[in-house]
Amino acid sequence: MTQTLPRSEPTSPVQALLERLHDTHAGNTAGEVASYIPELALASPDWFGISLITADGSIYEVGEMRHEFTIQSISKPLTYALALEAIGEVEVRKYVDVEPSGEAFNSITLQPGTNLPLNPMVNAGAIATTSLIRPKGATAPFERILSEYSAFAGRQLEVDEAVFESENKTGNRNRAIAYLLKNANVLDAEVEDIVETYFRQCSTLVNCHDLAVIAATLASTGVNPITGERVLREDTVRSVLSVMASCGMYDAAGDWLYSVGLPAKSGVAGGIIAILPGQLGIAVYSPPLDVHGNSVRGVKVCEDLSEELHLHVMSPQRRPPPPVRSASTCAEHHSKHLRPVEEQEILRDHGSEVRVIELQGEILFAAGELITRAVLKDLDGVNYAVLDFAAVREIDPVVVPIISHLVDAFEENGGEVVFSGMTGHPEFTEEIGNLRAASELPRVRTFVDLDLALEWSEDQLIQRWGGNEEKGEIPISRHAATQDGPGADREAVSIVRAPGVPGRHPDIRPGRPGR
Ligand code: GLU
C-alpha cells in the first residue's frame, strides 16, 4: 500500500517576508515599555506581531496575534472620522486644525493666533475631537465611539477597565490640556466628562489582527474588507489619511513620511497602523517605544516593508498602467466579419482612415490628456476613431469634459468618433451625452464591443470607396472565405451578409443626422 506523505503548503512570498522581518527584528531590544500609565508597564517587551491585510481582504500574519492590548492613540484618527461624519468638516475645523505640531503627543499647547489644537493626532486635538461626539438619541458618546471602532475591527470591542482606571487616576496632564482647551473656549462640555470619554476610547482593547483590519478598512475606501460593511464615507477616509500622513507619528511625522511614506498612527501601548491607500493596511504590535512614543520594532518593520514592497506613496514606481493599451488602424485591425476580396482591398488601402484606440485601467485626469493626444495627433487622412473602453476599470468624472472635447475637436476636423465596450460605464456615456446635448450635438455612436465598432467602421470605408453597397447575397466565388477553396464549391453556395440581421447591432444609438 502506498502512503501519501503530508504535503507542506508552499509559503506565500508575502508570508515569508513577514516571517523574515519578524525574525530580524525580534532580537531588537531597544526602547522602553510605556509606564506613565502604570497598567501599561505590565506589558512584556517580547510581545511582537505583524499583520498585513490587503484592501480585498487577504490576510498575512506572524507572531503575537491573539494578545489584546489597548488601542491608545490609534483611537485618534477613528474618533476624528466619526466627528467629521457626525458634524461635517467645516464644523470640526472650528475646533481643531490640521497642522503638524513637531511637538510631543502630550504637549500642553495650542496654536498661537487661532488658539486651536494643532491637529487631531496629538492629545489636545484628540480631546477636542472626542468632545464633538455628542449623544445621539439614547446613545451616549462613548457607545457611539465604541460601536464605530467595532465596525472598523469587524467585531464587538471592549474596554480594558484596569487600564481605564489607571489612566483616569493618573492622567492629570491630559486634564491640564482639557482645561487649556476649556479656557480657550474649544471645549464647552465638562472637563471630567470629556477626559473620561477620551480615556475610555484609549482603553479600547484590540489585538494586532484587529488593527490590521482597521488599517485595511482605511485602505479600501472605508469598506471593511472582511465584513464588507462600509464604515466611513470616501471623503472622510481622504481627510483622515491626510492628517495621519502629516501628523500621525507625533514629532517624528516628518521623518516617517520621508522614510516610510505611508499615512500611519501609533499608540503608546505599542501598536502602529500604516495604510497604503487602495492597496493594504499594516499593523505591528510591540510595546517597547522610542523617545517619540512610537514602537521601535513597529517603525523598523514598516520601514522595511515600505522599502521591500515599494509602498512609499511618493515612490516614482507608483504609476498607473498607460491608459492607451494599443493604437492601430483598420488596415491592421479587422472585424471578424468575413469580406469579399475587393472589400478587403479597400480596407487594406484605406484602413488607415480609421484610428483604433484600445484603452485600459483607470482613466484619471492625466490619462484623459494622453488619450486626447493619441486620438487627435496627425489627423491628416483620418476620418474615424474608435475608442474601446472594454478594458477600462474606472473613469474619473473629471475626464468627461476632456473626452467630450476631443470628440468635438475630431468632428470639427470632419471625422467621427465612436465608442465601444461601454457596458461598464453607463454614467460616463450618459454624462458625455448630456454635455453634447447641451451644445445640440447628437449622442456619440456607441457599440457593445470593439468588433461591432470595427465592422461599422469598415462598412463606412467600403461605402465611401465604392465597395459593394447592396446588402444581401454575395456569390461565394467572390467571398474571401472561399478564395482557397475548390472552384466548384464557390459557384454553388452564397453567404448572407450580416448587417440586415435584426439584433446584430443592439447598442447602436439612433442614427445621426447627415451621416
Ligand atoms: N491615552 C494616552 C494618553 O493620552 C494615549 C497616548 C498615545 O497613545 O500616544 O496619554
Short mmCIF file of C-alpha atoms and ligand atoms in Angstrom, two decimals:
data_model
loop_
_atom_site.label_atom_id
_atom_site.label_comp_id
_atom_site.label_asym_id
_atom_site.label_seq_id
_atom_site.Cartn_x
_atom_site.Cartn_y
_atom_site.Cartn_z
CA MET A 1 0.00 0.00 0.00
CA THR A 2 1.38 3.39 -0.90
CA GLN A 3 1.33 6.03 1.77
CA THR A 4 0.61 9.64 0.90
CA LEU A 5 3.08 11.90 2.59
CA PRO A 6 1.62 15.13 4.01
CA ARG A 7 2.41 17.91 1.58
CA SER A 8 3.54 21.17 3.07
CA GLU A 9 1.75 24.15 1.57
CA PRO A 10 4.12 26.45 -0.30
CA THR A 11 4.57 29.61 1.77
CA SER A 12 3.41 32.76 0.03
CA PRO A 13 6.20 35.28 -0.60
CA VAL A 14 4.33 37.89 1.48
CA GLN A 15 4.05 35.47 4.41
CA ALA A 16 7.73 34.57 4.02
CA LEU A 17 8.65 38.26 4.04
CA LEU A 18 6.68 38.93 7.25
CA GLU A 19 8.30 35.90 8.89
CA ARG A 20 11.75 37.10 7.87
CA LEU A 21 11.09 40.62 9.22
CA HIS A 22 9.73 39.14 12.45
CA ASP A 23 12.91 37.05 12.86
CA THR A 24 15.13 40.01 12.02
CA HIS A 25 13.57 42.44 14.47
CA ALA A 26 12.56 40.15 17.33
CA GLY A 27 16.10 40.43 18.69
CA ASN A 28 16.00 44.24 18.78
CA THR A 29 15.55 45.06 22.46
CA ALA A 30 15.80 48.83 22.15
CA GLY A 31 13.09 51.07 23.62
CA GLU A 32 11.08 51.21 26.81
CA VAL A 33 7.58 49.96 27.53
CA ALA A 34 5.36 52.96 28.44
CA SER A 35 5.00 53.32 32.18
CA TYR A 36 3.40 56.74 32.65
CA ILE A 37 0.07 54.88 32.62
CA PRO A 38 1.00 52.33 35.34
CA GLU A 39 -1.08 49.50 33.88
CA LEU A 40 0.79 49.69 30.53
CA ALA A 41 4.08 48.88 32.27
CA LEU A 42 2.83 45.31 32.76
CA ALA A 43 3.29 44.56 29.04
CA SER A 44 6.06 42.18 28.02
CA PRO A 45 8.73 43.78 25.81
CA ASP A 46 8.84 40.50 23.87
CA TRP A 47 5.28 40.61 22.52
CA PHE A 48 5.63 41.16 18.80
CA GLY A 49 3.14 40.67 15.99
CA ILE A 50 2.91 41.80 12.35
CA SER A 51 -0.26 41.68 10.26
CA LEU A 52 -0.80 42.79 6.67
CA ILE A 53 -4.27 42.78 5.15
CA THR A 54 -4.89 43.77 1.56
CA ALA A 55 -7.76 46.05 0.57
CA ASP A 56 -9.56 43.00 -0.82
CA GLY A 57 -9.14 41.02 2.38
CA SER A 58 -6.11 38.69 2.01
CA ILE A 59 -4.54 38.23 5.44
CA TYR A 60 -0.84 37.61 6.25
CA GLU A 61 0.19 37.41 9.89
CA VAL A 62 3.09 36.39 12.04
CA GLY A 63 3.81 36.40 15.78
CA GLU A 64 1.56 37.64 18.56
CA MET A 65 -1.96 38.00 17.14
CA ARG A 66 -4.30 36.96 19.93
CA HIS A 67 -2.95 39.05 22.79
CA GLU A 68 -5.14 42.09 23.42
CA PHE A 69 -3.74 45.49 24.28
CA THR A 70 -5.22 48.99 24.45
CA ILE A 71 -5.61 50.94 21.25
CA GLN A 72 -4.39 54.21 22.85
CA SER A 73 -3.69 56.91 20.26
CA ILE A 74 -4.69 54.75 17.30
CA SER A 75 -8.16 55.72 18.51
CA LYS A 76 -7.50 59.31 17.44
CA PRO A 77 -8.00 59.01 13.66
CA LEU A 78 -11.08 56.86 14.26
CA THR A 79 -12.79 59.37 16.53
CA TYR A 80 -11.76 62.16 14.16
CA ALA A 81 -13.50 60.25 11.36
CA LEU A 82 -16.62 59.88 13.49
CA ALA A 83 -16.63 63.61 14.27
CA LEU A 84 -16.23 64.51 10.58
CA GLU A 85 -19.21 62.36 9.67
CA ALA A 86 -21.26 63.50 12.67
CA ILE A 87 -20.98 67.26 12.27
CA GLY A 88 -19.12 67.85 9.00
CA GLU A 89 -15.65 69.09 8.12
CA VAL A 90 -16.42 72.82 8.39
CA GLU A 91 -17.73 72.49 11.93
CA VAL A 92 -14.88 70.20 13.04
CA ARG A 93 -12.29 72.66 11.73
CA LYS A 94 -13.69 75.28 14.12
CA TYR A 95 -12.34 73.13 16.99
CA VAL A 96 -9.19 71.51 15.66
CA ASP A 97 -6.67 72.39 12.97
CA VAL A 98 -4.71 70.05 10.68
CA GLU A 99 -1.16 71.41 11.11
CA PRO A 100 1.72 69.10 12.10
CA SER A 101 2.90 70.14 15.54
CA GLY A 102 6.53 68.97 15.70
CA GLU A 103 5.87 68.67 19.42
CA ALA A 104 5.39 65.71 21.74
CA PHE A 105 2.00 63.99 21.71
CA ASN A 106 1.09 65.30 25.15
CA SER A 107 2.32 68.85 24.74
CA ILE A 108 0.20 71.44 26.55
CA THR A 109 0.00 73.97 23.74
CA LEU A 110 -2.49 75.47 21.34
CA GLN A 111 -1.80 77.12 18.01
CA PRO A 112 -0.72 80.74 18.60
CA GLY A 113 -3.21 83.04 16.90
CA THR A 114 -6.11 80.62 16.46
CA ASN A 115 -5.93 79.16 19.98
CA LEU A 116 -6.92 75.82 18.48
CA PRO A 117 -5.23 72.46 18.99
CA LEU A 118 -2.80 71.92 16.13
CA ASN A 119 -4.18 68.63 14.86
CA PRO A 120 -6.41 65.73 15.92
CA MET A 121 -3.49 63.29 16.25
CA VAL A 122 -1.96 64.91 19.36
CA ASN A 123 -3.72 64.72 22.72
CA ALA A 124 -5.04 68.30 22.69
CA GLY A 125 -6.66 67.82 19.28
CA ALA A 126 -7.93 64.36 20.17
CA ILE A 127 -9.57 65.55 23.38
CA ALA A 128 -11.24 68.37 21.40
CA THR A 129 -12.38 65.85 18.77
CA THR A 130 -13.80 63.50 21.40
CA SER A 131 -15.84 66.39 22.82
CA LEU A 132 -17.52 66.77 19.40
CA ILE A 133 -19.14 63.33 19.68
CA ARG A 134 -22.46 64.16 21.30
CA PRO A 135 -25.18 61.77 22.49
CA LYS A 136 -27.37 60.53 19.62
CA GLY A 137 -30.88 59.80 20.93
CA ALA A 138 -30.37 57.40 23.80
CA THR A 139 -26.82 56.51 22.63
CA ALA A 140 -24.12 58.03 24.80
CA PRO A 141 -20.99 59.46 23.13
CA PHE A 142 -18.77 56.60 24.21
CA GLU A 143 -21.23 54.00 22.95
CA ARG A 144 -21.14 55.72 19.56
CA ILE A 145 -17.35 55.68 19.62
CA LEU A 146 -17.10 52.02 20.64
CA SER A 147 -19.64 50.96 18.05
CA GLU A 148 -17.66 52.75 15.31
CA TYR A 149 -14.39 51.13 16.43
CA SER A 150 -16.15 47.75 16.47
CA ALA A 151 -17.38 48.25 12.89
CA PHE A 152 -13.80 49.11 11.92
CA ALA A 153 -12.46 45.93 13.56
CA GLY A 154 -15.37 43.79 12.40
CA ARG A 155 -16.12 42.50 15.90
CA GLN A 156 -17.53 43.84 19.16
CA LEU A 157 -14.68 45.50 21.06
CA GLU A 158 -14.49 46.12 24.81
CA VAL A 159 -12.74 48.42 27.21
CA ASP A 160 -9.90 47.35 29.49
CA GLU A 161 -11.31 48.71 32.75
CA ALA A 162 -7.98 48.32 34.56
CA VAL A 163 -6.15 50.48 32.02
CA PHE A 164 -9.01 52.98 32.03
CA GLU A 165 -8.92 53.27 35.84
CA SER A 166 -5.14 53.51 35.78
CA GLU A 167 -5.14 56.38 33.27
CA ASN A 168 -8.14 58.08 34.86
CA LYS A 169 -6.30 58.14 38.17
CA THR A 170 -3.03 59.42 36.79
CA GLY A 171 -3.96 61.36 33.64
CA ASN A 172 -3.57 64.84 35.08
CA ARG A 173 -1.53 66.06 32.15
CA ASN A 174 -4.49 65.32 29.87
CA ARG A 175 -6.76 67.12 32.36
CA ALA A 176 -4.42 70.11 32.14
CA ILE A 177 -4.74 70.01 28.34
CA ALA A 178 -8.53 69.82 28.65
CA TYR A 179 -8.61 72.85 30.98
CA LEU A 180 -6.46 74.74 28.50
CA LEU A 181 -9.00 73.86 25.79
CA LYS A 182 -11.86 74.90 28.07
CA ASN A 183 -10.12 78.20 28.76
CA ALA A 184 -9.78 78.79 25.00
CA ASN A 185 -13.49 78.01 24.50
CA VAL A 186 -12.67 74.95 22.43
CA LEU A 187 -14.41 72.68 24.95
CA ASP A 188 -17.91 73.55 26.00
CA ALA A 189 -18.63 70.34 27.94
CA GLU A 190 -17.32 69.44 31.41
CA VAL A 191 -13.62 68.59 31.52
CA GLU A 192 -14.17 65.47 33.66
CA ASP A 193 -16.81 64.07 31.28
CA ILE A 194 -14.63 64.62 28.22
CA VAL A 195 -11.41 63.23 29.64
CA GLU A 196 -13.31 60.19 30.92
CA THR A 197 -14.64 59.50 27.42
CA TYR A 198 -11.17 60.13 25.98
CA PHE A 199 -9.52 57.73 28.48
CA ARG A 200 -12.15 55.10 27.71
CA GLN A 201 -11.61 55.35 23.97
CA CYS A 202 -7.84 54.97 24.51
CA SER A 203 -8.51 51.89 26.71
CA THR A 204 -10.40 50.00 23.99
CA LEU A 205 -8.92 46.52 23.66
CA VAL A 206 -7.68 45.31 20.28
CA ASN A 207 -5.23 42.73 19.02
CA CYS A 208 -2.75 43.12 16.19
CA HIS A 209 -5.16 41.48 13.72
CA ASP A 210 -7.92 43.98 14.66
CA LEU A 211 -5.54 46.86 13.99
CA ALA A 212 -4.71 45.47 10.55
CA VAL A 213 -8.43 45.15 9.74
CA ILE A 214 -8.88 48.79 10.82
CA ALA A 215 -5.94 49.80 8.60
CA ALA A 216 -7.25 47.75 5.68
CA THR A 217 -10.67 49.41 6.08
CA LEU A 218 -9.00 52.80 5.68
CA ALA A 219 -7.07 51.37 2.70
CA SER A 220 -10.21 50.12 0.98
CA THR A 221 -12.04 53.50 0.83
CA GLY A 222 -13.77 52.92 4.16
CA VAL A 223 -15.25 49.46 3.49
CA ASN A 224 -14.18 46.78 5.98
CA PRO A 225 -12.71 44.14 3.61
CA ILE A 226 -13.58 41.28 5.97
CA THR A 227 -17.21 42.14 6.81
CA GLY A 228 -17.98 44.12 3.65
CA GLU A 229 -19.55 46.87 5.76
CA ARG A 230 -18.99 50.49 4.72
CA VAL A 231 -17.69 52.10 7.90
CA LEU A 232 -16.74 55.53 6.52
CA ARG A 233 -17.56 57.69 3.54
CA GLU A 234 -14.81 58.02 0.93
CA ASP A 235 -14.32 61.75 1.53
CA THR A 236 -13.88 61.10 5.26
CA VAL A 237 -11.20 58.49 4.50
CA ARG A 238 -9.29 61.06 2.46
CA SER A 239 -9.37 63.64 5.27
CA VAL A 240 -8.34 61.09 7.90
CA LEU A 241 -5.48 59.66 5.83
CA SER A 242 -4.20 63.17 5.04
CA VAL A 243 -3.96 64.11 8.67
CA MET A 244 -2.40 60.73 9.51
CA ALA A 245 0.24 61.29 6.81
CA SER A 246 1.26 64.70 8.14
CA CYS A 247 0.70 64.27 11.89
CA GLY A 248 0.23 60.58 12.71
CA MET A 249 3.63 59.81 14.17
CA TYR A 250 3.86 62.67 16.68
CA ASP A 251 7.05 64.69 16.43
CA ALA A 252 8.61 62.03 14.18
CA ALA A 253 5.93 62.56 11.49
CA GLY A 254 8.31 64.25 9.03
CA ASP A 255 10.93 61.54 9.40
CA TRP A 256 8.28 58.86 8.99
CA LEU A 257 6.77 60.37 5.85
CA TYR A 258 10.25 60.69 4.41
CA SER A 259 11.40 57.15 5.11
CA VAL A 260 8.22 55.03 5.23
CA GLY A 261 5.92 57.28 3.22
CA LEU A 262 2.57 55.94 4.45
CA PRO A 263 -0.26 57.52 6.44
CA ALA A 264 0.07 55.98 9.90
CA LYS A 265 -0.78 56.21 13.58
CA SER A 266 0.93 54.82 16.61
CA GLY A 267 -0.23 54.28 20.20
CA VAL A 268 1.75 54.15 23.45
CA ALA A 269 0.71 50.55 24.13
CA GLY A 270 2.96 49.60 21.19
CA GLY A 271 0.60 49.43 18.22
CA ILE A 272 1.21 51.07 14.83
CA ILE A 273 -1.05 51.08 11.80
CA ALA A 274 0.09 52.15 8.33
CA ILE A 275 -2.01 52.38 5.20
CA LEU A 276 -1.26 52.28 1.50
CA PRO A 277 -4.49 53.78 0.10
CA GLY A 278 -6.31 51.43 -2.21
CA GLN A 279 -3.92 48.57 -1.51
CA LEU A 280 -3.25 47.43 2.02
CA GLY A 281 -3.19 48.01 5.74
CA ILE A 282 -0.32 47.04 8.04
CA ALA A 283 -0.35 46.65 11.82
CA VAL A 284 2.60 45.98 14.09
CA TYR A 285 2.40 45.37 17.82
CA SER A 286 5.49 45.57 20.02
CA PRO A 287 5.38 47.51 23.31
CA PRO A 288 8.91 48.99 23.64
CA LEU A 289 8.78 52.63 22.47
CA ASP A 290 11.33 55.11 21.18
CA VAL A 291 11.68 58.66 22.52
CA HIS A 292 8.79 59.86 20.35
CA GLY A 293 6.41 57.26 21.78
CA ASN A 294 6.45 55.06 18.65
CA SER A 295 7.03 51.29 18.80
CA VAL A 296 10.71 50.65 17.99
CA ARG A 297 10.11 47.35 16.19
CA GLY A 298 6.95 48.78 14.63
CA VAL A 299 8.90 51.60 12.97
CA LYS A 300 11.62 49.21 11.77
CA VAL A 301 9.15 46.71 10.30
CA CYS A 302 7.25 49.47 8.49
CA GLU A 303 10.48 50.92 7.10
CA ASP A 304 11.49 47.50 5.78
CA LEU A 305 8.07 46.67 4.36
CA SER A 306 7.89 50.04 2.61
CA GLU A 307 11.36 49.53 1.15
CA GLU A 308 10.94 45.90 0.09
CA LEU A 309 7.42 46.19 -1.31
CA HIS A 310 7.82 49.73 -2.78
CA LEU A 311 4.97 51.05 -0.68
CA HIS A 312 6.10 54.70 -0.30
CA VAL A 313 3.23 56.86 -1.59
CA MET A 314 5.66 59.22 -3.31
CA SER A 315 7.52 56.37 -4.98
CA PRO A 316 8.18 57.07 -8.66
CA GLN A 317 7.40 53.38 -9.34
CA ARG A 318 3.82 54.12 -8.29
CA ARG A 319 2.45 54.82 -11.77
CA PRO A 320 -0.82 53.54 -13.17
CA PRO A 321 -0.61 51.44 -16.36
CA PRO A 322 -0.68 53.56 -19.53
CA PRO A 323 -4.30 54.27 -20.49
CA VAL A 324 -3.73 53.50 -24.18
CA ARG A 325 -3.36 49.75 -24.43
CA SER A 326 -2.98 49.72 -28.20
CA ALA A 327 -3.24 52.20 -31.04
CA SER A 328 -3.76 50.82 -34.54
CA THR A 329 -5.92 51.35 -37.62
CA CYS A 330 -8.45 49.35 -39.60
CA ALA A 331 -5.66 48.43 -42.02
CA GLU A 332 -4.24 46.04 -39.38
CA HIS A 333 -7.15 45.57 -37.00
CA HIS A 334 -10.12 43.88 -38.71
CA SER A 335 -13.56 42.91 -37.51
CA LYS A 336 -14.46 39.22 -37.57
CA HIS A 337 -16.85 39.93 -40.43
CA LEU A 338 -15.69 37.98 -43.48
CA ARG A 339 -15.43 40.21 -46.52
CA PRO A 340 -15.11 39.62 -50.25
CA VAL A 341 -11.67 40.20 -51.74
CA GLU A 342 -12.41 43.61 -53.25
CA GLU A 343 -13.68 44.86 -49.90
CA GLN A 344 -10.56 43.55 -48.23
CA GLU A 345 -8.56 45.52 -50.75
CA ILE A 346 -10.47 48.69 -49.85
CA LEU A 347 -9.73 48.05 -46.17
CA ARG A 348 -6.06 47.48 -46.93
CA ASP A 349 -5.82 50.69 -48.97
CA HIS A 350 -7.99 52.93 -46.78
CA GLY A 351 -7.99 51.24 -43.35
CA SER A 352 -5.63 53.91 -42.02
CA GLU A 353 -8.58 56.33 -42.13
CA VAL A 354 -9.90 54.59 -39.01
CA ARG A 355 -7.88 55.05 -35.86
CA VAL A 356 -8.50 52.27 -33.32
CA ILE A 357 -7.56 53.07 -29.73
CA GLU A 358 -7.98 50.43 -27.02
CA LEU A 359 -7.99 51.86 -23.52
CA GLN A 360 -7.33 50.19 -20.20
CA GLY A 361 -7.18 50.61 -16.42
CA GLU A 362 -8.26 53.67 -14.58
CA ILE A 363 -8.83 56.78 -16.66
CA LEU A 364 -7.82 59.69 -14.42
CA PHE A 365 -7.14 63.30 -15.36
CA ALA A 366 -3.68 62.78 -16.88
CA ALA A 367 -4.94 59.73 -18.80
CA GLY A 368 -7.61 61.94 -20.38
CA GLU A 369 -4.85 64.17 -21.72
CA LEU A 370 -2.88 61.22 -23.09
CA ILE A 371 -5.94 59.81 -24.85
CA THR A 372 -6.66 63.19 -26.37
CA ARG A 373 -3.17 63.33 -27.83
CA ALA A 374 -3.41 59.75 -29.13
CA VAL A 375 -6.71 60.45 -30.91
CA LEU A 376 -6.00 63.94 -32.25
CA LYS A 377 -2.37 63.68 -33.37
CA ASP A 378 -1.76 63.95 -37.17
CA LEU A 379 -5.36 63.90 -38.31
CA ASP A 380 -4.43 64.10 -41.97
CA GLY A 381 -6.32 61.33 -43.77
CA VAL A 382 -8.01 60.11 -40.58
CA ASN A 383 -11.81 60.11 -40.71
CA TYR A 384 -12.92 57.79 -37.91
CA ALA A 385 -11.71 56.98 -34.43
CA VAL A 386 -12.89 54.00 -32.43
CA LEU A 387 -12.33 54.36 -28.67
CA ASP A 388 -12.71 51.00 -26.96
CA PHE A 389 -13.41 51.10 -23.22
CA ALA A 390 -13.86 47.35 -22.64
CA ALA A 391 -10.66 47.02 -20.55
CA VAL A 392 -11.26 50.26 -18.63
CA ARG A 393 -11.91 49.70 -14.95
CA GLU A 394 -12.96 53.18 -13.92
CA ILE A 395 -13.38 56.62 -15.45
CA ASP A 396 -12.93 59.67 -13.22
CA PRO A 397 -15.77 62.15 -13.92
CA VAL A 398 -13.14 64.92 -14.38
CA VAL A 399 -12.27 63.19 -17.66
CA VAL A 400 -15.79 63.59 -19.12
CA PRO A 401 -15.30 67.14 -20.48
CA ILE A 402 -11.83 66.20 -21.76
CA ILE A 403 -13.11 63.24 -23.80
CA SER A 404 -16.14 65.24 -24.90
CA HIS A 405 -13.80 67.98 -26.11
CA LEU A 406 -11.71 65.50 -28.07
CA VAL A 407 -14.85 64.17 -29.78
CA ASP A 408 -15.85 67.74 -30.72
CA ALA A 409 -12.35 68.53 -31.99
CA PHE A 410 -12.29 65.35 -34.10
CA GLU A 411 -15.70 66.21 -35.56
CA GLU A 412 -14.65 69.76 -36.36
CA ASN A 413 -11.98 68.17 -38.48
CA GLY A 414 -14.73 66.36 -40.40
CA GLY A 415 -14.43 62.97 -38.71
CA GLU A 416 -16.48 60.84 -36.35
CA VAL A 417 -15.51 59.25 -33.04
CA VAL A 418 -17.38 56.13 -31.93
CA PHE A 419 -17.20 54.33 -28.59
CA SER A 420 -17.26 50.61 -27.84
CA GLY A 421 -17.25 48.44 -24.72
CA MET A 422 -19.26 50.98 -22.70
CA THR A 423 -21.40 48.48 -20.81
CA GLY A 424 -19.48 49.03 -17.55
CA HIS A 425 -19.60 52.82 -17.83
CA PRO A 426 -23.23 53.92 -18.12
CA GLU A 427 -22.65 57.15 -16.15
CA PHE A 428 -19.78 58.22 -18.39
CA THR A 429 -21.85 57.57 -21.53
CA GLU A 430 -24.75 59.48 -20.01
CA GLU A 431 -22.64 62.47 -18.97
CA ILE A 432 -20.94 62.76 -22.36
CA GLY A 433 -24.41 62.57 -23.93
CA ASN A 434 -25.63 65.39 -21.66
CA LEU A 435 -22.66 67.60 -22.46
CA ARG A 436 -23.21 67.11 -26.17
CA ALA A 437 -26.95 67.62 -25.88
CA ALA A 438 -26.24 70.96 -24.16
CA SER A 439 -24.38 72.01 -27.33
CA GLU A 440 -27.15 70.48 -29.51
CA LEU A 441 -24.84 67.78 -30.76
CA PRO A 442 -26.02 64.19 -31.33
CA ARG A 443 -25.02 61.37 -29.00
CA VAL A 444 -21.76 59.61 -29.72
CA ARG A 445 -22.37 56.40 -31.67
CA THR A 446 -21.81 53.52 -29.27
CA PHE A 447 -21.27 49.78 -29.86
CA VAL A 448 -21.43 46.88 -27.45
CA ASP A 449 -17.96 45.68 -28.35
CA LEU A 450 -14.95 46.57 -30.42
CA ASP A 451 -15.75 44.02 -33.12
CA LEU A 452 -19.08 45.69 -33.91
CA ALA A 453 -17.45 49.12 -33.93
CA LEU A 454 -14.78 47.83 -36.34
CA GLU A 455 -17.38 46.26 -38.56
CA TRP A 456 -19.32 49.54 -38.71
CA SER A 457 -16.13 51.48 -39.49
CA GLU A 458 -15.24 49.02 -42.23
CA ASP A 459 -18.72 49.43 -43.71
CA GLN A 460 -18.15 53.20 -43.83
CA LEU A 461 -14.88 52.78 -45.69
CA ILE A 462 -16.38 50.28 -48.10
CA GLN A 463 -19.32 52.57 -48.86
CA ARG A 464 -17.06 55.58 -49.23
CA TRP A 465 -14.62 53.84 -51.55
CA GLY A 466 -17.16 52.22 -53.82
CA GLY A 467 -17.40 48.71 -52.47
CA ASN A 468 -20.45 46.53 -52.91
CA GLU A 469 -23.13 48.62 -51.26
CA GLU A 470 -26.09 46.38 -51.75
CA LYS A 471 -26.83 44.28 -48.69
CA GLY A 472 -27.86 40.74 -49.38
CA GLU A 473 -26.25 37.87 -51.15
CA ILE A 474 -22.65 37.75 -52.28
CA PRO A 475 -21.73 34.99 -54.65
CA ILE A 476 -19.47 32.67 -52.72
CA SER A 477 -16.94 32.86 -55.51
CA ARG A 478 -16.28 36.48 -54.52
CA HIS A 479 -16.08 35.82 -50.82
CA ALA A 480 -12.67 35.93 -49.14
CA ALA A 481 -13.50 32.88 -47.07
CA THR A 482 -13.59 30.74 -50.18
CA GLN A 483 -10.62 32.03 -52.06
CA ASP A 484 -8.51 29.00 -51.27
CA GLY A 485 -11.38 26.52 -51.68
CA PRO A 486 -12.22 24.37 -54.67
CA GLY A 487 -13.73 26.31 -57.58
CA ALA A 488 -16.85 24.13 -57.93
CA ASP A 489 -17.97 24.93 -54.39
CA ARG A 490 -17.56 28.63 -54.97
CA GLU A 491 -20.21 28.72 -57.61
CA ALA A 492 -22.66 26.60 -55.67
CA VAL A 493 -23.00 28.46 -52.40
CA SER A 494 -23.72 32.03 -51.35
CA ILE A 495 -23.35 33.71 -47.97
CA VAL A 496 -25.90 36.08 -46.45
CA ARG A 497 -24.22 39.21 -45.07
CA ALA A 498 -24.89 40.13 -41.51
CA PRO A 499 -25.84 43.85 -41.41
CA GLY A 500 -29.50 43.29 -42.17
CA VAL A 501 -29.97 40.74 -39.40
CA PRO A 502 -32.14 42.20 -36.63
CA GLY A 503 -30.47 42.49 -33.25
CA ARG A 504 -26.98 42.43 -34.75
CA HIS A 505 -26.29 45.96 -33.55
CA PRO A 506 -28.26 46.09 -30.32
CA ASP A 507 -26.40 49.01 -28.81
CA ILE A 508 -26.19 51.37 -31.76
CA ARG A 509 -27.78 54.68 -30.85
CA PRO A 510 -30.34 56.21 -33.20
CA GLY A 511 -28.76 57.40 -36.43
CA ARG A 512 -27.01 60.72 -36.58
CA PRO A 513 -28.28 63.37 -38.93
CA GLY A 514 -26.39 63.72 -42.17
CA ARG A 515 -24.27 60.62 -41.75
N1 GLU B 1 -4.04 57.55 26.43
C1 GLU B 1 -2.75 58.03 26.06
C2 GLU B 1 -2.56 59.46 26.53
O1 GLU B 1 -3.40 60.26 26.30
C3 GLU B 1 -2.60 57.96 24.58
C4 GLU B 1 -1.28 58.46 24.12
C5 GLU B 1 -0.75 57.75 22.93
O2 GLU B 1 -1.08 56.60 22.65
O3 GLU B 1 0.06 58.35 22.26
O4 GLU B 1 -1.58 59.78 27.13
#
